[in-house]
PDB file of C-alpha atoms and ligand atoms in Angstrom:
ATOM      1  CA  MET A   1      35.687  11.547 -42.338  1.00 63.00           C
ATOM      2  CA  THR A   2      32.048  12.646 -42.568  1.00 80.00           C
ATOM      3  CA  GLU A   3      29.817  12.986 -39.498  1.00 88.00           C
ATOM      4  CA  PRO A   4      27.447  10.041 -38.860  1.00 91.00           C
ATOM      5  CA  THR A   5      23.915  10.831 -40.023  1.00 92.00           C
ATOM      6  CA  HIS A   6      20.661  10.571 -38.059  1.00 92.00           C
ATOM      7  CA  PHE A   7      20.212   7.209 -39.844  1.00 95.00           C
ATOM      8  CA  ASP A   8      23.705   5.905 -39.013  1.00 95.00           C
ATOM      9  CA  THR A   9      23.279   6.578 -35.289  1.00 94.00           C
ATOM     10  CA  GLY A  10      19.660   5.395 -35.152  1.00 94.00           C
ATOM     11  CA  ALA A  11      19.991   2.190 -37.192  1.00 97.00           C
ATOM     12  CA  ARG A  12      20.058  -0.346 -34.320  1.00 97.00           C
ATOM     13  CA  GLU A  13      16.823   0.974 -32.784  1.00 96.00           C
ATOM     14  CA  TRP A  14      15.193   1.915 -36.121  1.00 96.00           C
ATOM     15  CA  ASP A  15      12.659  -0.905 -36.336  1.00 96.00           C
ATOM     16  CA  GLN A  16      11.397  -0.295 -32.773  1.00 96.00           C
ATOM     17  CA  ARG A  17      10.654   3.431 -33.234  1.00 95.00           C
ATOM     18  CA  PRO A  18       6.946   4.329 -32.978  1.00 94.00           C
ATOM     19  CA  THR A  19       7.134   5.672 -36.534  1.00 95.00           C
ATOM     20  CA  SER A  20       8.535   2.405 -37.910  1.00 97.00           C
ATOM     21  CA  LEU A  21       5.900   0.389 -36.062  1.00 97.00           C
ATOM     22  CA  GLN A  22       3.190   2.441 -37.794  1.00 97.00           C
ATOM     23  CA  LEU A  23       4.965   2.220 -41.163  1.00 98.00           C
ATOM     24  CA  ALA A  24       4.823  -1.586 -40.928  1.00 98.00           C
ATOM     25  CA  ALA A  25       1.292  -1.240 -42.338  1.00 98.00           C
ATOM     26  CA  VAL A  26       2.668   0.131 -45.620  1.00 98.00           C
ATOM     27  CA  PRO A  27       4.196  -2.982 -47.273  1.00 98.00           C
ATOM     28  CA  PRO A  28       1.015  -5.130 -47.258  1.00 98.00           C
ATOM     29  CA  ARG A  29      -1.039  -2.193 -48.538  1.00 98.00           C
ATOM     30  CA  LEU A  30       1.501  -1.478 -51.285  1.00 98.00           C
ATOM     31  CA  LEU A  31       1.583  -5.162 -52.247  1.00 98.00           C
ATOM     32  CA  ALA A  32      -2.222  -5.210 -52.427  1.00 97.00           C
ATOM     33  CA  GLN A  33      -2.204  -2.339 -54.950  1.00 96.00           C
ATOM     34  CA  VAL A  34       0.925  -2.955 -57.016  1.00 95.00           C
ATOM     35  CA  PRO A  35       1.385  -6.173 -58.992  1.00 92.00           C
ATOM     36  CA  PHE A  36       4.805  -7.829 -58.834  1.00 98.00           C
ATOM     37  CA  ALA A  37       5.979 -10.834 -60.857  1.00 98.00           C
ATOM     38  CA  ALA A  38       8.130 -13.661 -59.523  1.00 98.00           C
ATOM     39  CA  THR A  39      10.742 -12.738 -62.150  1.00 98.00           C
ATOM     40  CA  ASP A  40      10.921  -9.035 -61.171  1.00 98.00           C
ATOM     41  CA  ARG A  41      14.164  -7.339 -60.204  1.00 98.00           C
ATOM     42  CA  VAL A  42      13.327  -4.415 -57.904  1.00 98.00           C
ATOM     43  CA  LEU A  43      15.212  -1.390 -56.561  1.00 98.00           C
ATOM     44  CA  ASP A  44      14.281  -0.081 -53.091  1.00 98.00           C
ATOM     45  CA  PHE A  45      15.547   3.495 -52.853  1.00 98.00           C
ATOM     46  CA  GLY A  46      16.412   4.537 -49.285  1.00 98.00           C
ATOM     47  CA  ALA A  47      15.792   0.969 -48.159  1.00 98.00           C
ATOM     48  CA  GLY A  48      17.088   1.566 -44.645  1.00 98.00           C
ATOM     49  CA  THR A  49      16.651  -1.540 -42.499  1.00 98.00           C
ATOM     50  CA  GLY A  50      14.395  -3.104 -45.139  1.00 98.00           C
ATOM     51  CA  LEU A  51      10.817  -2.181 -44.240  1.00 97.00           C
ATOM     52  CA  LEU A  52       9.780  -2.542 -47.905  1.00 98.00           C
ATOM     53  CA  ALA A  53      12.631  -4.657 -49.244  1.00 98.00           C
ATOM     54  CA  THR A  54      12.007  -7.608 -46.920  1.00 98.00           C
ATOM     55  CA  ALA A  55       8.267  -7.674 -47.717  1.00 98.00           C
ATOM     56  CA  ILE A  56       8.729  -7.385 -51.472  1.00 98.00           C
ATOM     57  CA  ALA A  57      11.596  -9.895 -51.612  1.00 98.00           C
ATOM     58  CA  ARG A  58       9.113 -12.694 -50.813  1.00 98.00           C
ATOM     59  CA  HIS A  59       7.279 -12.006 -54.111  1.00 98.00           C
ATOM     60  CA  VAL A  60      10.039 -11.221 -56.626  1.00 98.00           C
ATOM     61  CA  ALA A  61      13.322 -12.606 -57.942  1.00 98.00           C
ATOM     62  CA  HIS A  62      15.636  -9.991 -56.447  1.00 98.00           C
ATOM     63  CA  VAL A  63      15.663  -6.706 -54.520  1.00 98.00           C
ATOM     64  CA  THR A  64      18.548  -4.235 -54.578  1.00 98.00           C
ATOM     65  CA  ALA A  65      18.366  -2.305 -51.300  1.00 98.00           C
ATOM     66  CA  LEU A  66      20.104   1.011 -51.969  1.00 98.00           C
ATOM     67  CA  ASP A  67      20.955   3.340 -49.107  1.00 98.00           C
ATOM     68  CA  SER A  68      23.758   5.751 -48.288  1.00 97.00           C
ATOM     69  CA  SER A  69      23.791   4.608 -44.634  1.00 97.00           C
ATOM     70  CA  GLY A  70      26.063   1.628 -43.943  1.00 98.00           C
ATOM     71  CA  PRO A  71      24.629   0.988 -40.439  1.00 98.00           C
ATOM     72  CA  MET A  72      21.032   0.880 -41.774  1.00 98.00           C
ATOM     73  CA  LEU A  73      22.046  -1.648 -44.441  1.00 98.00           C
ATOM     74  CA  GLN A  74      23.991  -3.714 -41.882  1.00 98.00           C
ATOM     75  CA  VAL A  75      20.768  -4.190 -39.884  1.00 98.00           C
ATOM     76  CA  LEU A  76      19.040  -5.261 -43.107  1.00 98.00           C
ATOM     77  CA  ARG A  77      21.787  -7.760 -43.992  1.00 98.00           C
ATOM     78  CA  GLU A  78      21.429  -9.356 -40.549  1.00 98.00           C
ATOM     79  CA  LYS A  79      17.820 -10.254 -41.480  1.00 98.00           C
ATOM     80  CA  GLY A  80      19.347 -12.855 -43.813  1.00 98.00           C
ATOM     81  CA  PHE A  81      17.406 -12.546 -47.072  1.00 98.00           C
ATOM     82  CA  ALA A  82      19.189 -14.483 -49.852  1.00 98.00           C
ATOM     83  CA  ASN A  83      17.558 -12.457 -52.654  1.00 98.00           C
ATOM     84  CA  ILE A  84      18.292  -8.979 -51.236  1.00 98.00           C
ATOM     85  CA  THR A  85      21.571  -7.312 -52.198  1.00 98.00           C
ATOM     86  CA  THR A  86      22.532  -4.180 -50.286  1.00 98.00           C
ATOM     87  CA  LEU A  87      24.099  -1.303 -52.191  1.00 98.00           C
ATOM     88  CA  GLN A  88      25.636   1.444 -50.072  1.00 98.00           C
ATOM     89  CA  GLN A  89      25.794   4.543 -52.247  1.00 98.00           C
ATOM     90  CA  ASP A  90      24.026   7.763 -53.114  1.00 97.00           C
ATOM     91  CA  ILE A  91      21.157   7.366 -55.599  1.00 97.00           C
ATOM     92  CA  PHE A  92      22.935   9.781 -57.954  1.00 98.00           C
ATOM     93  CA  ASP A  93      26.172   7.780 -58.113  1.00 97.00           C
ATOM     94  CA  GLY A  94      24.938   5.584 -60.989  1.00 95.00           C
ATOM     95  CA  LEU A  95      23.084   2.285 -60.862  1.00 96.00           C
ATOM     96  CA  PRO A  96      24.420  -1.131 -61.890  1.00 94.00           C
ATOM     97  CA  GLU A  97      21.341  -2.370 -63.776  1.00 97.00           C
ATOM     98  CA  ARG A  98      17.821  -1.586 -65.045  1.00 98.00           C
ATOM     99  CA  TYR A  99      14.898  -2.618 -62.845  1.00 98.00           C
ATOM    100  CA  ASP A 100      11.362  -3.927 -63.389  1.00 98.00           C
ATOM    101  CA  ALA A 101      10.152  -1.774 -60.487  1.00 98.00           C
ATOM    102  CA  ILE A 102      11.441   0.926 -58.143  1.00 98.00           C
ATOM    103  CA  VAL A 103       9.926   1.260 -54.688  1.00 98.00           C
ATOM    104  CA  SER A 104      10.636   3.662 -51.850  1.00 98.00           C
ATOM    105  CA  CYS A 105       9.214   4.546 -48.440  1.00 98.00           C
ATOM    106  CA  MET A 106       9.835   7.867 -46.679  1.00 98.00           C
ATOM    107  CA  ALA A 107      13.124   8.546 -48.480  1.00 98.00           C
ATOM    108  CA  MET A 108      12.215  11.039 -51.210  1.00 98.00           C
ATOM    109  CA  HIS A 109      11.846  13.942 -48.771  1.00 98.00           C
ATOM    110  CA  HIS A 110      15.536  13.529 -47.898  1.00 98.00           C
ATOM    111  CA  VAL A 111      16.691  14.307 -51.461  1.00 98.00           C
ATOM    112  CA  PRO A 112      17.008  18.013 -52.331  1.00 98.00           C
ATOM    113  CA  ASP A 113      16.445  17.678 -56.098  1.00 98.00           C
ATOM    114  CA  THR A 114      13.159  15.814 -56.678  1.00 98.00           C
ATOM    115  CA  ARG A 115      13.257  16.447 -60.426  1.00 98.00           C
ATOM    116  CA  ALA A 116      16.664  14.748 -60.683  1.00 98.00           C
ATOM    117  CA  LEU A 117      15.493  11.919 -58.410  1.00 98.00           C
ATOM    118  CA  LEU A 118      12.476  11.103 -60.588  1.00 98.00           C
ATOM    119  CA  GLN A 119      14.664  11.304 -63.693  1.00 98.00           C
ATOM    120  CA  ALA A 120      17.131   8.883 -62.077  1.00 98.00           C
ATOM    121  CA  PHE A 121      14.222   6.523 -61.371  1.00 98.00           C
ATOM    122  CA  ALA A 122      12.904   6.796 -64.937  1.00 98.00           C
ATOM    123  CA  ASP A 123      16.371   6.197 -66.390  1.00 98.00           C
ATOM    124  CA  ALA A 124      16.863   3.127 -64.166  1.00 98.00           C
ATOM    125  CA  LEU A 125      13.622   1.399 -65.232  1.00 98.00           C
ATOM    126  CA  GLN A 126      13.234  -1.176 -67.978  1.00 98.00           C
ATOM    127  CA  PRO A 127      10.589  -0.288 -70.571  1.00 98.00           C
ATOM    128  CA  GLY A 128       7.289  -1.164 -68.871  1.00 98.00           C
ATOM    129  CA  GLY A 129       8.904  -0.820 -65.441  1.00 98.00           C
ATOM    130  CA  ARG A 130       6.833   0.587 -62.573  1.00 98.00           C
ATOM    131  CA  ILE A 131       7.287   2.978 -59.671  1.00 98.00           C
ATOM    132  CA  ALA A 132       5.616   2.583 -56.243  1.00 98.00           C
ATOM    133  CA  LEU A 133       6.719   5.459 -54.030  1.00 98.00           C
ATOM    134  CA  VAL A 134       5.475   6.248 -50.520  1.00 98.00           C
ATOM    135  CA  ASP A 135       5.997   9.585 -48.794  1.00 98.00           C
ATOM    136  CA  LEU A 136       4.208  12.369 -46.937  1.00 98.00           C
ATOM    137  CA  TYR A 137       1.597  14.594 -48.482  1.00 98.00           C
ATOM    138  CA  ALA A 138       2.577  18.246 -48.080  1.00 98.00           C
ATOM    139  CA  GLU A 139       2.769  19.181 -44.390  1.00 96.00           C
ATOM    140  CA  ASP A 140       3.965  22.204 -42.413  1.00 96.00           C
ATOM    141  CA  GLY A 141       7.319  20.819 -41.250  1.00 95.00           C
ATOM    142  CA  SER A 142       5.964  19.571 -37.930  1.00 94.00           C
ATOM    143  CA  PHE A 143       6.140  15.871 -38.860  1.00 94.00           C
ATOM    144  CA  HIS A 144       9.870  15.590 -38.160  1.00 92.00           C
ATOM    145  CA  GLY A 145      10.181  18.756 -36.086  1.00 89.00           C
ATOM    146  CA  ASP A 146      13.983  18.909 -36.124  1.00 90.00           C
ATOM    147  CA  ASN A 147      14.139  18.920 -39.905  1.00 92.00           C
ATOM    148  CA  ALA A 148      17.746  20.016 -40.353  1.00 91.00           C
ATOM    149  CA  ALA A 149      19.119  17.394 -37.947  1.00 91.00           C
ATOM    150  CA  LYS A 150      17.148  14.688 -39.761  1.00 92.00           C
ATOM    151  CA  GLY A 151      18.203  15.741 -43.248  1.00 92.00           C
ATOM    152  CA  VAL A 152      14.686  16.700 -44.322  1.00 95.00           C
ATOM    153  CA  HIS A 153      14.629  18.720 -47.553  1.00 96.00           C
ATOM    154  CA  HIS A 154      10.882  18.665 -48.302  1.00 97.00           C
ATOM    155  CA  PHE A 155       7.897  19.003 -45.991  1.00 97.00           C
ATOM    156  CA  GLY A 156       6.065  16.321 -47.948  1.00 98.00           C
ATOM    157  CA  PHE A 157       4.907  16.738 -51.526  1.00 98.00           C
ATOM    158  CA  ALA A 158       1.948  18.113 -53.465  1.00 98.00           C
ATOM    159  CA  PRO A 159       0.709  15.379 -55.847  1.00 98.00           C
ATOM    160  CA  ASP A 160       0.241  17.748 -58.808  1.00 98.00           C
ATOM    161  CA  ALA A 161       3.838  18.943 -58.601  1.00 97.00           C
ATOM    162  CA  LEU A 162       5.195  15.400 -58.268  1.00 98.00           C
ATOM    163  CA  GLN A 163       3.057  14.202 -61.157  1.00 98.00           C
ATOM    164  CA  ALA A 164       4.378  16.990 -63.398  1.00 98.00           C
ATOM    165  CA  LEU A 165       7.986  16.106 -62.555  1.00 98.00           C
ATOM    166  CA  ALA A 166       7.354  12.400 -63.122  1.00 98.00           C
ATOM    167  CA  GLU A 167       5.777  13.062 -66.514  1.00 98.00           C
ATOM    168  CA  GLN A 168       8.661  15.344 -67.495  1.00 98.00           C
ATOM    169  CA  ALA A 169      10.963  12.437 -66.607  1.00 98.00           C
ATOM    170  CA  GLY A 170       9.040  10.257 -69.070  1.00 98.00           C
ATOM    171  CA  LEU A 171       6.808   8.329 -66.679  1.00 98.00           C
ATOM    172  CA  GLN A 172       3.099   7.764 -67.391  1.00 98.00           C
ATOM    173  CA  GLY A 173      -0.102   6.687 -65.658  1.00 98.00           C
ATOM    174  CA  ILE A 174       0.793   8.552 -62.483  1.00 98.00           C
ATOM    175  CA  ALA A 175      -1.750   8.007 -59.703  1.00 98.00           C
ATOM    176  CA  PHE A 176      -1.905   8.738 -55.980  1.00 98.00           C
ATOM    177  CA  THR A 177      -3.772   6.983 -53.188  1.00 98.00           C
ATOM    178  CA  GLU A 178      -3.606   7.587 -49.455  1.00 98.00           C
ATOM    179  CA  VAL A 179      -1.823   4.560 -48.035  1.00 98.00           C
ATOM    180  CA  LEU A 180      -1.551   5.411 -44.327  1.00 98.00           C
ATOM    181  CA  ARG A 181      -2.349   8.086 -41.729  1.00 98.00           C
ATOM    182  CA  MET A 182       0.487   8.436 -39.268  1.00 97.00           C
ATOM    183  CA  HIS A 183      -0.125   9.605 -35.705  1.00 96.00           C
ATOM    184  CA  ARG A 184       2.560  11.682 -34.027  1.00 94.00           C
ATOM    185  CA  SER A 185       3.180  12.542 -30.403  1.00 91.00           C
ATOM    186  CA  ASN A 186       2.102  16.147 -31.124  1.00 93.00           C
ATOM    187  CA  GLY A 187      -1.436  14.769 -31.448  1.00 93.00           C
ATOM    188  CA  ARG A 188      -1.608  15.337 -35.205  1.00 96.00           C
ATOM    189  CA  GLU A 189      -2.208  13.010 -38.130  1.00 97.00           C
ATOM    190  CA  TYR A 190      -0.106  13.006 -41.297  1.00 98.00           C
ATOM    191  CA  PRO A 191      -1.348  11.203 -44.439  1.00 98.00           C
ATOM    192  CA  LEU A 192       1.083   9.311 -46.646  1.00 98.00           C
ATOM    193  CA  PHE A 193       0.578   8.722 -50.384  1.00 98.00           C
ATOM    194  CA  LEU A 194       1.416   5.803 -52.605  1.00 98.00           C
ATOM    195  CA  MET A 195       2.445   7.181 -56.003  1.00 98.00           C
ATOM    196  CA  THR A 196       2.321   4.684 -58.867  1.00 98.00           C
ATOM    197  CA  GLY A 197       3.179   4.915 -62.550  1.00 98.00           C
ATOM    198  CA  HIS A 198       5.182   3.269 -65.297  1.00 98.00           C
ATOM    199  CA  LYS A 199       7.770   3.833 -68.002  1.00 98.00           C
ATOM    200  CA  PRO A 200       6.280   3.282 -71.478  1.00 98.00           C
TER     201      PRO A 200
HETATM  202  C1  SAM Y   1      13.460   7.752 -43.323  1.00 55.85           C
HETATM  203  S1  SAM Y   1      14.606   6.527 -43.856  1.00 55.85           S
HETATM  204  C2  SAM Y   1      13.478   5.334 -44.539  1.00 55.85           C
HETATM  205  C3  SAM Y   1      14.014   3.917 -44.449  1.00 55.85           C
HETATM  206  C4  SAM Y   1      13.019   2.844 -44.872  1.00 55.85           C
HETATM  207  N1  SAM Y   1      12.626   3.005 -46.263  1.00 55.85           N
HETATM  208  C5  SAM Y   1      11.804   2.876 -43.957  1.00 55.85           C
HETATM  209  O1  SAM Y   1      10.725   3.268 -44.423  1.00 55.85           O
HETATM  210  O2  SAM Y   1      11.964   2.530 -42.791  1.00 55.85           O
HETATM  211  C6  SAM Y   1      15.328   7.276 -45.297  1.00 55.85           C
HETATM  212  C7  SAM Y   1      16.546   6.510 -45.829  1.00 55.85           C
HETATM  213  O3  SAM Y   1      16.957   7.112 -47.072  1.00 55.85           O
HETATM  214  C8  SAM Y   1      18.378   7.113 -47.114  1.00 55.85           C
HETATM  215  N2  SAM Y   1      18.804   8.162 -48.056  1.00 55.85           N
HETATM  216  C9  SAM Y   1      18.524   9.481 -47.961  1.00 55.85           C
HETATM  217  N3  SAM Y   1      19.064  10.143 -49.009  1.00 55.85           N
HETATM  218  C10 SAM Y   1      19.687   9.212 -49.778  1.00 55.85           C
HETATM  219  C11 SAM Y   1      20.412   9.280 -50.989  1.00 55.85           C
HETATM  220  N4  SAM Y   1      20.616  10.438 -51.636  1.00 55.85           N
HETATM  221  N5  SAM Y   1      20.923   8.128 -51.523  1.00 55.85           N
HETATM  222  C12 SAM Y   1      20.729   6.955 -50.867  1.00 55.85           C
HETATM  223  N6  SAM Y   1      20.034   6.831 -49.704  1.00 55.85           N
HETATM  224  C13 SAM Y   1      19.518   7.940 -49.167  1.00 55.85           C
HETATM  225  C14 SAM Y   1      18.797   7.343 -45.668  1.00 55.85           C
HETATM  226  O4  SAM Y   1      20.125   6.909 -45.409  1.00 55.85           O
HETATM  227  C15 SAM Y   1      17.739   6.559 -44.885  1.00 55.85           C
HETATM  228  O5  SAM Y   1      18.159   5.251 -44.558  1.00 55.85           O
END
């Protein structure tokens, strides 16, 4: 029996956290920048309680909400979206289909091997498929504070390094825009990027 994670124990209150309330600005900004088609089948990596999945599901055919936390996905299921399927597994355990787009918000920094993660994304995309990934720009570790307890493996990301890994994985047209500035109780601001690109 493994210990419950920070996400398992926090799932019921997740959407009311100050951080989640600020992150609610991300889905409309992502949707304004990234085109989706009504026929698209989308993977949300680290979907949690569905911050992105529930917004995107209104514009596409289907969203697979992948997360290793059962309690986070239970909260998402209770939101009652007919075209969202939850998938409780690790991202590296193999994926059941190829997707037209892969999205993610604030999950990449929880995965130790970013190179393998971007390769898994590239492998899971249809030709022409797109990525739209949101996470922290490089910071000093003060965003989460208790990084070990929260399973944080990266203090944000440098765009150049991420772009190089994405291109090595076979993705093209990589671009970054600042999508949100988060305010924390330590009085500091932390910018978040939206990374876009596609598989040729
Ligand atoms: C900070 S939460 C973000 C949740 C949601 N995207 C949001 O923005 O509110 C990160 C999520 O990624 C999930 N996660 C972390 N590593 C994972 C992995 N290797 N495979 C699947 N899910 C993972 C966690 O369980 C957690 O629910």
